[in-house]
PDB file of C-alpha atoms in Angstrom:
ATOM      1  CA  MET V   1     178.097  91.588-169.705  1.00  0.00           C
ATOM      2  CA  ARG V   2     174.465  90.901-171.038  1.00  0.00           C
ATOM      3  CA  ILE V   3     173.535  89.794-174.298  1.00  0.00           C
ATOM      4  CA  GLY V   4     171.548  93.309-174.877  1.00  0.00           C
ATOM      5  CA  GLU V   5     174.991  95.089-174.481  1.00  0.00           C
ATOM      6  CA  LEU V   6     175.896  93.844-177.746  1.00  0.00           C
ATOM      7  CA  PRO V   7     175.097  96.201-181.076  1.00  0.00           C
ATOM      8  CA  ALA V   8     172.599  94.170-183.200  1.00  0.00           C
ATOM      9  CA  ASP V   9     175.599  94.138-185.910  1.00  0.00           C
ATOM     10  CA  ALA V  10     177.963  92.461-183.494  1.00  0.00           C
ATOM     11  CA  LEU V  11     175.460  90.024-181.990  1.00  0.00           C
ATOM     12  CA  LYS V  12     174.594  88.834-185.753  1.00  0.00           C
ATOM     13  CA  ARG V  13     178.370  88.636-186.560  1.00  0.00           C
ATOM     14  CA  GLU V  14     179.111  86.225-183.110  1.00  0.00           C
ATOM     15  CA  LEU V  15     176.185  84.333-183.850  1.00  0.00           C
ATOM     16  CA  ALA V  16     177.274  83.594-187.298  1.00  0.00           C
ATOM     17  CA  ALA V  17     180.740  83.006-186.363  1.00  0.00           C
ATOM     18  CA  GLY V  18     179.549  80.367-183.452  1.00  0.00           C
ATOM     19  CA  ARG V  19     180.793  82.776-180.520  1.00  0.00           C
ATOM     20  CA  LEU V  20     177.389  83.443-178.964  1.00  0.00           C
ATOM     21  CA  ALA V  21     177.042  81.846-175.713  1.00  0.00           C
ATOM     22  CA  VAL V  22     174.416  82.810-173.526  1.00  0.00           C
ATOM     23  CA  ARG V  23     173.319  81.280-169.732  1.00  0.00           C
ATOM     24  CA  THR V  24     169.883  80.627-169.063  1.00  0.00           C
ATOM     25  CA  GLY V  25     169.426  79.174-165.260  1.00  0.00           C
ATOM     26  CA  PRO V  26     171.947  76.631-164.500  1.00  0.00           C
ATOM     27  CA  PHE V  27     172.887  76.303-168.120  1.00  0.00           C
ATOM     28  CA  GLY V  28     174.835  77.448-170.712  1.00  0.00           C
ATOM     29  CA  PHE V  29     174.605  77.289-174.354  1.00  0.00           C
ATOM     30  CA  ARG V  30     176.954  78.325-177.288  1.00  0.00           C
ATOM     31  CA  LEU V  31     175.341  79.081-180.397  1.00  0.00           C
ATOM     32  CA  ARG V  32     175.988  79.489-184.378  1.00  0.00           C
ATOM     33  CA  CYS V  33     173.168  80.482-186.923  1.00  0.00           C
ATOM     34  CA  ASP V  34     173.148  82.151-189.865  1.00  0.00           C
ATOM     35  CA  ALA V  35     169.521  83.178-190.095  1.00  0.00           C
ATOM     36  CA  ASP V  36     168.567  86.654-189.915  1.00  0.00           C
ATOM     37  CA  ARG V  37     165.448  85.850-187.842  1.00  0.00           C
ATOM     38  CA  VAL V  38     167.223  84.139-185.116  1.00  0.00           C
ATOM     39  CA  ALA V  39     169.615  87.019-184.696  1.00  0.00           C
ATOM     40  CA  ARG V  40     166.455  89.206-184.024  1.00  0.00           C
ATOM     41  CA  GLY V  41     164.828  86.771-182.057  1.00  0.00           C
ATOM     42  CA  ILE V  42     167.676  86.474-179.525  1.00  0.00           C
ATOM     43  CA  ALA V  43     168.149  90.454-179.580  1.00  0.00           C
ATOM     44  CA  LEU V  44     164.563  90.886-178.814  1.00  0.00           C
ATOM     45  CA  LEU V  45     163.983  88.084-175.903  1.00  0.00           C
ATOM     46  CA  TYR V  46     167.381  87.194-174.867  1.00  0.00           C
ATOM     47  CA  GLY V  47     169.033  91.063-174.031  1.00  0.00           C
ATOM     48  CA  ASP V  48     168.557  90.394-169.799  1.00  0.00           C
ATOM     49  CA  TYR V  49     170.416  87.330-170.098  1.00  0.00           C
ATOM     50  CA  PRO V  50     174.277  86.731-169.224  1.00  0.00           C
ATOM     51  CA  ARG V  51     176.912  86.640-172.354  1.00  0.00           C
ATOM     52  CA  LEU V  52     179.667  84.031-171.505  1.00  0.00           C
ATOM     53  CA  GLY V  53     182.984  84.792-172.811  1.00  0.00           C
ATOM     54  CA  ASP V  54     184.878  82.400-175.435  1.00  0.00           C
ATOM     55  CA  ASP V  55     186.871  80.497-172.319  1.00  0.00           C
ATOM     56  CA  ASP V  56     183.616  80.111-170.436  1.00  0.00           C
ATOM     57  CA  PHE V  57     182.074  76.511-170.091  1.00  0.00           C
ATOM     58  CA  CYS V  58     179.018  75.743-171.893  1.00  0.00           C
ATOM     59  CA  ASP V  59     177.170  72.739-171.378  1.00  0.00           C
ATOM     60  CA  PHE V  60     175.577  72.656-174.955  1.00  0.00           C
ATOM     61  CA  THR V  61     176.931  73.633-178.385  1.00  0.00           C
ATOM     62  CA  LEU V  62     174.474  73.973-181.068  1.00  0.00           C
ATOM     63  CA  ASP V  63     174.047  74.775-184.616  1.00  0.00           C
ATOM     64  CA  VAL V  64     170.840  76.166-186.412  1.00  0.00           C
ATOM     65  CA  GLY V  65     171.675  77.004-189.593  1.00  0.00           C
ATOM     66  CA  ARG V  66     170.702  77.142-193.666  1.00  0.00           C
ATOM     67  CA  VAL V  67     170.238  73.524-195.347  1.00  0.00           C
ATOM     68  CA  ARG V  68     173.218  73.842-198.065  1.00  0.00           C
ATOM     69  CA  GLY V  69     172.622  73.235-201.778  1.00  0.00           C
ATOM     70  CA  LEU V  70     169.719  73.490-203.975  1.00  0.00           C
ATOM     71  CA  ARG V  71     167.797  74.088-200.419  1.00  0.00           C
ATOM     72  CA  ARG V  72     169.556  77.242-199.758  1.00  0.00           C
ATOM     73  CA  TRP V  73     167.588  78.941-202.958  1.00  0.00           C
ATOM     74  CA  ILE V  74     164.568  76.647-203.644  1.00  0.00           C
ATOM     75  CA  ARG V  75     162.018  76.405-200.338  1.00  0.00           C
ATOM     76  CA  PRO V  76     165.174  77.324-198.135  1.00  0.00           C
ATOM     77  CA  GLN V  77     165.322  75.217-194.974  1.00  0.00           C
ATOM     78  CA  VAL V  78     167.204  75.435-191.665  1.00  0.00           C
ATOM     79  CA  ARG V  79     168.371  72.353-189.551  1.00  0.00           C
ATOM     80  CA  ALA V  80     169.747  72.238-186.265  1.00  0.00           C
ATOM     81  CA  LEU V  81     172.911  70.541-185.117  1.00  0.00           C
ATOM     82  CA  TYR V  82     173.908  69.160-181.638  1.00  0.00           C
ATOM     83  CA  ASP V  83     177.738  68.881-181.040  1.00  0.00           C
ATOM     84  CA  GLY V  84     177.932  68.449-184.966  1.00  0.00           C
ATOM     85  CA  GLU V  85     174.982  65.840-185.236  1.00  0.00           C
ATOM     86  CA  PRO V  86     171.251  66.673-186.662  1.00  0.00           C
ATOM     87  CA  ASN V  87     168.650  65.622-183.868  1.00  0.00           C
ATOM     88  CA  PHE V  88     165.463  66.790-185.689  1.00  0.00           C
ATOM     89  CA  GLU V  89     164.181  66.627-189.356  1.00  0.00           C
ATOM     90  CA  PRO V  90     165.107  70.367-191.423  1.00  0.00           C
ATOM     91  CA  LEU V  91     162.281  72.519-191.393  1.00  0.00           C
ATOM     92  CA  PRO V  92     161.420  75.766-193.357  1.00  0.00           C
ATOM     93  CA  LEU V  93     163.802  78.788-192.901  1.00  0.00           C
ATOM     94  CA  GLY V  94     160.950  80.713-191.289  1.00  0.00           C
ATOM     95  CA  HIS V  95     160.884  78.184-188.478  1.00  0.00           C
ATOM     96  CA  ALA V  96     164.446  78.888-187.509  1.00  0.00           C
ATOM     97  CA  PHE V  97     164.022  80.484-184.152  1.00  0.00           C
ATOM     98  CA  PRO V  98     160.889  78.160-183.038  1.00  0.00           C
ATOM     99  CA  LEU V  99     163.512  75.266-183.780  1.00  0.00           C
ATOM    100  CA  LEU V 100     166.335  76.943-181.665  1.00  0.00           C
ATOM    101  CA  GLU V 101     163.886  76.993-178.479  1.00  0.00           C
ATOM    102  CA  TRP V 102     162.723  73.551-179.393  1.00  0.00           C
ATOM    103  CA  THR V 103     166.387  72.405-179.708  1.00  0.00           C
ATOM    104  CA  LEU V 104     167.248  74.075-176.236  1.00  0.00           C
ATOM    105  CA  ASN V 105     164.366  72.256-174.533  1.00  0.00           C
ATOM    106  CA  TRP V 106     165.987  69.053-176.238  1.00  0.00           C
ATOM    107  CA  CYS V 107     169.230  69.281-175.005  1.00  0.00           C
ATOM    108  CA  ILE V 108     168.022  70.147-171.464  1.00  0.00           C
ATOM    109  CA  SER V 109     165.498  66.938-171.142  1.00  0.00           C
ATOM    110  CA  THR V 110     167.729  64.458-172.613  1.00  0.00           C
ATOM    111  CA  HIS V 111     171.086  65.342-171.107  1.00  0.00           C
ATOM    112  CA  THR V 112     170.420  66.383-167.309  1.00  0.00           C
ATOM    113  CA  PHE V 113     170.462  64.204-164.802  1.00  0.00           C
ATOM    114  CA  GLU V 114     171.275  66.209-161.668  1.00  0.00           C
ATOM    115  CA  TYR V 115     167.555  67.573-161.762  1.00  0.00           C
ATOM    116  CA  LEU V 116     164.427  65.188-162.064  1.00  0.00           C
ATOM    117  CA  THR V 117     162.724  67.037-165.010  1.00  0.00           C
ATOM    118  CA  LEU V 118     159.018  67.063-165.453  1.00  0.00           C
ATOM    119  CA  HIS V 119     157.197  68.397-168.213  1.00  0.00           C
ATOM    120  CA  ALA V 120     155.469  71.730-166.294  1.00  0.00           C
ATOM    121  CA  ALA V 121     155.586  74.930-165.972  1.00  0.00           C
ATOM    122  CA  VAL V 122     156.511  76.757-162.885  1.00  0.00           C
ATOM    123  CA  VAL V 123     156.204  80.074-161.279  1.00  0.00           C
ATOM    124  CA  GLU V 124     156.641  81.442-157.853  1.00  0.00           C
ATOM    125  CA  ARG V 125     155.573  83.767-155.171  1.00  0.00           C
ATOM    126  CA  GLY V 126     157.070  84.318-151.591  1.00  0.00           C
ATOM    127  CA  GLY V 127     159.656  81.724-152.091  1.00  0.00           C
ATOM    128  CA  ARG V 128     157.249  78.988-153.117  1.00  0.00           C
ATOM    129  CA  ALA V 129     156.653  77.308-156.385  1.00  0.00           C
ATOM    130  CA  ALA V 130     153.391  76.148-158.140  1.00  0.00           C
ATOM    131  CA  ILE V 131     154.628  73.283-160.863  1.00  0.00           C
ATOM    132  CA  LEU V 132     151.732  73.075-163.515  1.00  0.00           C
ATOM    133  CA  PRO V 133     151.903  69.610-165.254  1.00  0.00           C
ATOM    134  CA  ALA V 134     149.716  69.412-168.363  1.00  0.00           C
ATOM    135  CA  PRO V 135     149.325  68.006-171.982  1.00  0.00           C
ATOM    136  CA  PRO V 136     149.800  70.280-174.975  1.00  0.00           C
ATOM    137  CA  GLY V 137     146.383  72.182-175.361  1.00  0.00           C
ATOM    138  CA  SER V 138     145.372  72.393-171.718  1.00  0.00           C
ATOM    139  CA  GLY V 139     146.107  76.079-171.477  1.00  0.00           C
ATOM    140  CA  LYS V 140     149.175  75.278-169.278  1.00  0.00           C
ATOM    141  CA  SER V 141     151.224  78.140-171.058  1.00  0.00           C
ATOM    142  CA  THR V 142     148.481  80.741-171.249  1.00  0.00           C
ATOM    143  CA  LEU V 143     147.881  80.384-167.398  1.00  0.00           C
ATOM    144  CA  CYS V 144     151.658  80.694-166.942  1.00  0.00           C
ATOM    145  CA  ALA V 145     151.909  83.815-169.126  1.00  0.00           C
ATOM    146  CA  ALA V 146     148.992  85.438-167.413  1.00  0.00           C
ATOM    147  CA  LEU V 147     150.554  84.572-163.726  1.00  0.00           C
ATOM    148  CA  VAL V 148     154.065  86.025-164.919  1.00  0.00           C
ATOM    149  CA  HIS V 149     152.041  89.473-165.641  1.00  0.00           C
ATOM    150  CA  ARG V 150     149.971  89.437-162.597  1.00  0.00           C
ATOM    151  CA  GLY V 151     152.831  89.178-159.710  1.00  0.00           C
ATOM    152  CA  TRP V 152     153.957  85.546-160.236  1.00  0.00           C
ATOM    153  CA  ARG V 153     158.044  84.812-161.027  1.00  0.00           C
ATOM    154  CA  LEU V 154     158.495  82.446-163.919  1.00  0.00           C
ATOM    155  CA  LEU V 155     160.532  79.738-163.214  1.00  0.00           C
ATOM    156  CA  SER V 156     160.086  77.521-166.443  1.00  0.00           C
ATOM    157  CA  ASP V 157     157.231  77.629-169.074  1.00  0.00           C
ATOM    158  CA  GLU V 158     158.202  74.076-170.438  1.00  0.00           C
ATOM    159  CA  MET V 159     160.392  72.093-167.696  1.00  0.00           C
ATOM    160  CA  ALA V 160     160.265  71.719-164.063  1.00  0.00           C
ATOM    161  CA  LEU V 161     163.795  71.236-162.791  1.00  0.00           C
ATOM    162  CA  VAL V 162     163.731  69.545-159.330  1.00  0.00           C
ATOM    163  CA  ALA V 163     167.314  69.168-157.816  1.00  0.00           C
ATOM    164  CA  LEU V 164     167.928  65.599-156.721  1.00  0.00           C
ATOM    165  CA  ALA V 165     170.165  67.110-154.049  1.00  0.00           C
ATOM    166  CA  ASP V 166     167.382  69.053-151.967  1.00  0.00           C
ATOM    167  CA  GLY V 167     164.196  69.160-153.624  1.00  0.00           C
ATOM    168  CA  ARG V 168     164.259  72.510-154.431  1.00  0.00           C
ATOM    169  CA  VAL V 169     162.686  74.122-158.059  1.00  0.00           C
ATOM    170  CA  TRP V 170     165.277  75.640-159.970  1.00  0.00           C
ATOM    171  CA  PRO V 171     164.425  78.524-162.883  1.00  0.00           C
ATOM    172  CA  LEU V 172     165.194  78.250-166.362  1.00  0.00           C
ATOM    173  CA  ALA V 173     163.692  81.432-167.035  1.00  0.00           C
ATOM    174  CA  ARG V 174     163.454  81.324-170.920  1.00  0.00           C
ATOM    175  CA  PRO V 175     160.527  82.694-173.031  1.00  0.00           C
ATOM    176  CA  VAL V 176     157.201  81.389-172.626  1.00  0.00           C
ATOM    177  CA  SER V 177     155.848  79.419-175.878  1.00  0.00           C
ATOM    178  CA  LEU V 178     152.342  80.466-176.838  1.00  0.00           C
ATOM    179  CA  LYS V 179     150.215  79.221-179.634  1.00  0.00           C
ATOM    180  CA  ASN V 180     147.201  79.561-181.636  1.00  0.00           C
ATOM    181  CA  ALA V 181     144.414  81.534-180.135  1.00  0.00           C
ATOM    182  CA  SER V 182     146.465  81.944-176.783  1.00  0.00           C
ATOM    183  CA  ILE V 183     148.720  84.452-178.834  1.00  0.00           C
ATOM    184  CA  ASP V 184     145.903  87.023-178.715  1.00  0.00           C
ATOM    185  CA  VAL V 185     144.531  85.951-175.593  1.00  0.00           C
ATOM    186  CA  ILE V 186     147.515  86.953-173.648  1.00  0.00           C
ATOM    187  CA  ARG V 187     148.055  90.060-175.980  1.00  0.00           C
ATOM    188  CA  ARG V 188     144.681  91.172-174.593  1.00  0.00           C
ATOM    189  CA  PHE V 189     145.237  90.325-170.933  1.00  0.00           C
ATOM    190  CA  ALA V 190     148.821  91.693-170.824  1.00  0.00           C
ATOM    191  CA  PRO V 191     149.246  94.364-173.793  1.00  0.00           C
ATOM    192  CA  ASP V 192     152.795  95.046-172.590  1.00  0.00           C
ATOM    193  CA  ALA V 193     153.737  91.582-173.147  1.00  0.00           C
ATOM    194  CA  VAL V 194     156.822  91.614-175.791  1.00  0.00           C
ATOM    195  CA  MET V 195     156.474  88.860-178.164  1.00  0.00           C
ATOM    196  CA  SER V 196     158.601  87.447-181.095  1.00  0.00           C
ATOM    197  CA  GLU V 197     157.467  87.639-184.889  1.00  0.00           C
ATOM    198  CA  PRO V 198     154.782  85.064-185.492  1.00  0.00           C
ATOM    199  CA  THR V 199     155.682  81.382-187.046  1.00  0.00           C
ATOM    200  CA  HIS V 200     153.075  80.204-189.113  1.00  0.00           C
ATOM    201  CA  ASP V 201     152.208  76.547-190.303  1.00  0.00           C
ATOM    202  CA  THR V 202     154.420  74.585-187.666  1.00  0.00           C
ATOM    203  CA  SER V 203     153.823  71.158-186.436  1.00  0.00           C
ATOM    204  CA  LYS V 204     152.012  73.274-183.236  1.00  0.00           C
ATOM    205  CA  GLY V 205     150.405  75.641-185.553  1.00  0.00           C
ATOM    206  CA  THR V 206     151.034  79.488-185.251  1.00  0.00           C
ATOM    207  CA  VAL V 207     153.849  80.067-182.507  1.00  0.00           C
ATOM    208  CA  VAL V 208     155.331  83.096-180.990  1.00  0.00           C
ATOM    209  CA  HIS V 209     157.662  83.520-177.815  1.00  0.00           C
ATOM    210  CA  MET V 210     157.016  85.807-174.674  1.00  0.00           C
ATOM    211  CA  LYS V 211     160.005  87.780-173.376  1.00  0.00           C
ATOM    212  CA  VAL V 212     160.368  87.171-169.519  1.00  0.00           C
ATOM    213  CA  PRO V 213     160.295  90.173-167.527  1.00  0.00           C
ATOM    214  CA  THR V 214     163.649  91.746-166.723  1.00  0.00           C
ATOM    215  CA  GLU V 215     163.380  91.378-162.989  1.00  0.00           C
ATOM    216  CA  HIS V 216     162.815  87.453-163.499  1.00  0.00           C
ATOM    217  CA  VAL V 217     165.580  86.729-165.154  1.00  0.00           C
ATOM    218  CA  LEU V 218     167.944  88.960-162.933  1.00  0.00           C
ATOM    219  CA  ARG V 219     166.777  86.151-160.178  1.00  0.00           C
ATOM    220  CA  MET V 220     167.098  83.166-162.107  1.00  0.00           C
ATOM    221  CA  ASP V 221     169.677  81.922-159.596  1.00  0.00           C
ATOM    222  CA  GLU V 222     167.136  81.638-157.114  1.00  0.00           C
ATOM    223  CA  ALA V 223     165.573  78.134-156.629  1.00  0.00           C
ATOM    224  CA  ALA V 224     162.117  77.935-154.719  1.00  0.00           C
ATOM    225  CA  ALA V 225     160.735  75.398-152.347  1.00  0.00           C
ATOM    226  CA  PRO V 226     157.608  73.023-154.003  1.00  0.00           C
ATOM    227  CA  ALA V 227     154.548  73.996-152.460  1.00  0.00           C
ATOM    228  CA  TRP V 228     151.293  73.289-154.844  1.00  0.00           C
ATOM    229  CA  ILE V 229     151.356  70.864-158.023  1.00  0.00           C
ATOM    230  CA  VAL V 230     148.250  71.803-159.823  1.00  0.00           C
ATOM    231  CA  PHE V 231     146.888  69.954-163.128  1.00  0.00           C
ATOM    232  CA  PRO V 232     145.409  72.818-165.134  1.00  0.00           C
ATOM    233  CA  ARG V 233     142.935  72.564-168.020  1.00  0.00           C
ATOM    234  CA  TYR V 234     141.121  75.010-169.760  1.00  0.00           C
ATOM    235  CA  VAL V 235     137.333  75.057-170.316  1.00  0.00           C
ATOM    236  CA  ALA V 236     135.770  77.552-172.540  1.00  0.00           C
ATOM    237  CA  GLY V 237     133.433  79.428-170.186  1.00  0.00           C
ATOM    238  CA  ALA V 238     133.602  77.335-167.218  1.00  0.00           C
ATOM    239  CA  PRO V 239     134.183  78.922-163.429  1.00  0.00           C
ATOM    240  CA  ALA V 240     137.760  78.382-161.905  1.00  0.00           C
ATOM    241  CA  GLN V 241     137.416  75.381-159.703  1.00  0.00           C
ATOM    242  CA  LEU V 242     140.165  73.836-157.648  1.00  0.00           C
ATOM    243  CA  THR V 243     139.906  70.064-156.615  1.00  0.00           C
ATOM    244  CA  GLU V 244     142.287  67.454-154.595  1.00  0.00           C
ATOM    245  CA  ARG V 245     143.846  65.358-156.398  1.00  0.00           C
ATOM    246  CA  SER V 246     144.905  62.268-154.396  1.00  0.00           C
ATOM    247  CA  LYS V 247     149.023  62.416-153.787  1.00  0.00           C
ATOM    248  CA  ALA V 248     148.951  58.880-155.515  1.00  0.00           C
ATOM    249  CA  ASP V 249     147.472  59.676-158.450  1.00  0.00           C
ATOM    250  CA  ALA V 250     149.788  63.034-158.319  1.00  0.00           C
ATOM    251  CA  MET V 251     152.642  60.717-158.442  1.00  0.00           C
ATOM    252  CA  ILE V 252     151.603  58.642-161.297  1.00  0.00           C
ATOM    253  CA  GLU V 253     150.962  61.505-163.746  1.00  0.00           C
ATOM    254  CA  LEU V 254     154.031  63.466-162.694  1.00  0.00           C
ATOM    255  CA  GLY V 255     156.176  60.121-163.562  1.00  0.00           C
ATOM    256  CA  GLN V 256     154.723  59.625-166.664  1.00  0.00           C
ATOM    257  CA  ASN V 257     155.408  63.162-167.605  1.00  0.00           C
ATOM    258  CA  SER V 258     158.698  63.055-166.325  1.00  0.00           C
ATOM    259  CA  PHE V 259     161.361  63.226-169.183  1.00  0.00           C
ATOM    260  CA  ASN V 260     164.075  61.213-166.775  1.00  0.00           C
ATOM    261  CA  TYR V 261     162.421  59.461-164.100  1.00  0.00           C
ATOM    262  CA  GLY V 262     162.698  56.418-165.428  1.00  0.00           C
ATOM    263  CA  VAL V 263     166.761  56.956-166.065  1.00  0.00           C
ATOM    264  CA  LEU V 264     167.351  58.019-162.580  1.00  0.00           C
ATOM    265  CA  GLY V 265     165.749  54.838-161.212  1.00  0.00           C
ATOM    266  CA  ARG V 266     165.850  55.036-156.968  1.00  0.00           C
ATOM    267  CA  ALA V 267     167.273  58.691-157.345  1.00  0.00           C
ATOM    268  CA  GLY V 268     164.107  59.742-159.621  1.00  0.00           C
ATOM    269  CA  PHE V 269     161.433  57.993-157.297  1.00  0.00           C
ATOM    270  CA  ASP V 270     162.717  59.394-154.392  1.00  0.00           C
ATOM    271  CA  ALA V 271     162.721  62.937-155.654  1.00  0.00           C
ATOM    272  CA  LEU V 272     159.294  62.284-157.390  1.00  0.00           C
ATOM    273  CA  ALA V 273     158.116  60.791-153.969  1.00  0.00           C
ATOM    274  CA  ASP V 274     159.396  63.667-151.853  1.00  0.00           C
ATOM    275  CA  LEU V 275     158.005  66.581-154.471  1.00  0.00           C
ATOM    276  CA  VAL V 276     154.541  65.322-153.969  1.00  0.00           C
ATOM    277  CA  THR V 277     154.889  64.616-150.310  1.00  0.00           C
ATOM    278  CA  ALA V 278     156.041  68.530-149.663  1.00  0.00           C
ATOM    279  CA  CYS V 279     153.188  69.735-151.944  1.00  0.00           C
ATOM    280  CA  GLU V 280     149.379  70.075-152.051  1.00  0.00           C
ATOM    281  CA  CYS V 281     148.124  68.395-155.181  1.00  0.00           C
ATOM    282  CA  ALA V 282     145.235  69.932-156.969  1.00  0.00           C
ATOM    283  CA  ASP V 283     143.400  69.416-160.402  1.00  0.00           C
ATOM    284  CA  PHE V 284     142.088  72.869-161.789  1.00  0.00           C
ATOM    285  CA  SER V 285     139.939  73.669-164.280  1.00  0.00           C
ATOM    286  CA  TYR V 286     139.340  77.445-165.535  1.00  0.00           C
ATOM    287  CA  GLY V 287     137.540  79.356-168.387  1.00  0.00           C
ATOM    288  CA  HIS V 288     138.635  83.110-167.447  1.00  0.00           C
ATOM    289  CA  LEU V 289     142.260  84.315-166.878  1.00  0.00           C
ATOM    290  CA  ASP V 290     140.961  86.777-164.310  1.00  0.00           C
ATOM    291  CA  ASP V 291     139.001  83.970-162.078  1.00  0.00           C
ATOM    292  CA  ALA V 292     142.237  81.727-162.771  1.00  0.00           C
ATOM    293  CA  ILE V 293     144.626  84.534-161.002  1.00  0.00           C
ATOM    294  CA  ALA V 294     142.434  85.007-158.104  1.00  0.00           C
ATOM    295  CA  VAL V 295     142.408  81.175-157.121  1.00  0.00           C
ATOM    296  CA  PHE V 296     146.433  81.097-157.578  1.00  0.00           C
ATOM    297  CA  ASP V 297     146.591  84.334-155.378  1.00  0.00           C
ATOM    298  CA  ARG V 298     144.231  82.626-152.985  1.00  0.00           C
ATOM    299  CA  LEU V 299     146.891  79.968-152.689  1.00  0.00           C
ATOM    300  CA  ALA V 300     149.552  81.999-152.303  1.00  0.00           C
ATOM    301  CA  ALA V 301     147.983  84.051-149.457  1.00  0.00           C
ATOM    302  CA  GLY V 302     146.954  80.682-147.614  1.00  0.00           C
ATOM    303  CA  ALA V 303     143.371  81.433-147.937  1.00  0.00           C
ATOM    304  CA  PRO V 304     141.024  78.888-149.093  1.00  0.00           C
ATOM    305  CA  SER V 305     140.076  78.147-152.693  1.00  0.00           C
TER     306      SER V 305
END
C-alpha cells in the first residue's frame, strides 16, 4: 500500500497516533506528529512511497509534535524526538515540516554504518551515478532539481549512500530541499514541479521541498554504479565550465564532506578510495541551468565536455 492511498483524515489520525510508517530507500521511519502542516506535507510529497504496516520493522521512530505548556498557546513551538529523546532545539510551529525532513537526514547520517555517507546530491542516467558534493550555497540542490526535470533520476538531494559491500550508490529519493532564490529559479525552469508550502525565517532562510517524480520513487530499490564526482559551484552569469580535478584532491574533500568516514575506519578509507578510483572527478562552475544540463547530458553520452 502507498501513503497516497490513505484518505487525508485517516493519514492525519495515523500520524497523530504514531502509527504512520513510510519507507524511503533502504530505511523505514515510523512517525508521530500532531502538526497539521506535517500531515499536509506528507500527503503532498510522500503519496508515492510504500506505507509500512504496524508489524513491519522500522529503522527509526520519530515524534515531531507541539511543545506542551504555555508554548502550546503563546508563540507555539514544535520539537523533534528520536526514540523519545530530543536532538534539536524547539522551533516555531510553522517550521514543523522542515524539522521533520532535517531530523530524517540526521537519523540516517548519524546511525548508518553499512554505507559510506557523503554530503552530496546524486543523480543517475543509464545506470551510472553522478555524485555532486558541495557546501551550502553552491547551487547543488538547484542543479540537482533541474537535472531531475531533464531526464536524470534522483537518488538523493542531501546524502550519497555508497554501499561498503559493493561500492554501488543506493537511492533515498526523498524530497529536494530548495532555499531562497533557488525556489523561484526552479519554478521558472520546471513549472510542473510540485512544492510544499514555503517556510520562512528558518536558519536557512525560506525553504520549500520539491516532490520526487513518481517514476523515481518507484525505482528507489535500484542502485547505480558511480561514474562521476562533480563539485558544482554557481557563478552568476558564468558559462558552464567543467575542469578536471585530481583524484587525490577529490578524495580529501570527499572525506571532509562525509558523515561517517572517520567512524568507519579502514572500511571507510577503502570505500572512498574505490569510489574515487571508479569515477571521473571534476570541478564545475555554471551560471545558467540550460547550459549546465547540456554539459551533464554530454557526460552521460560519453562526449567531450
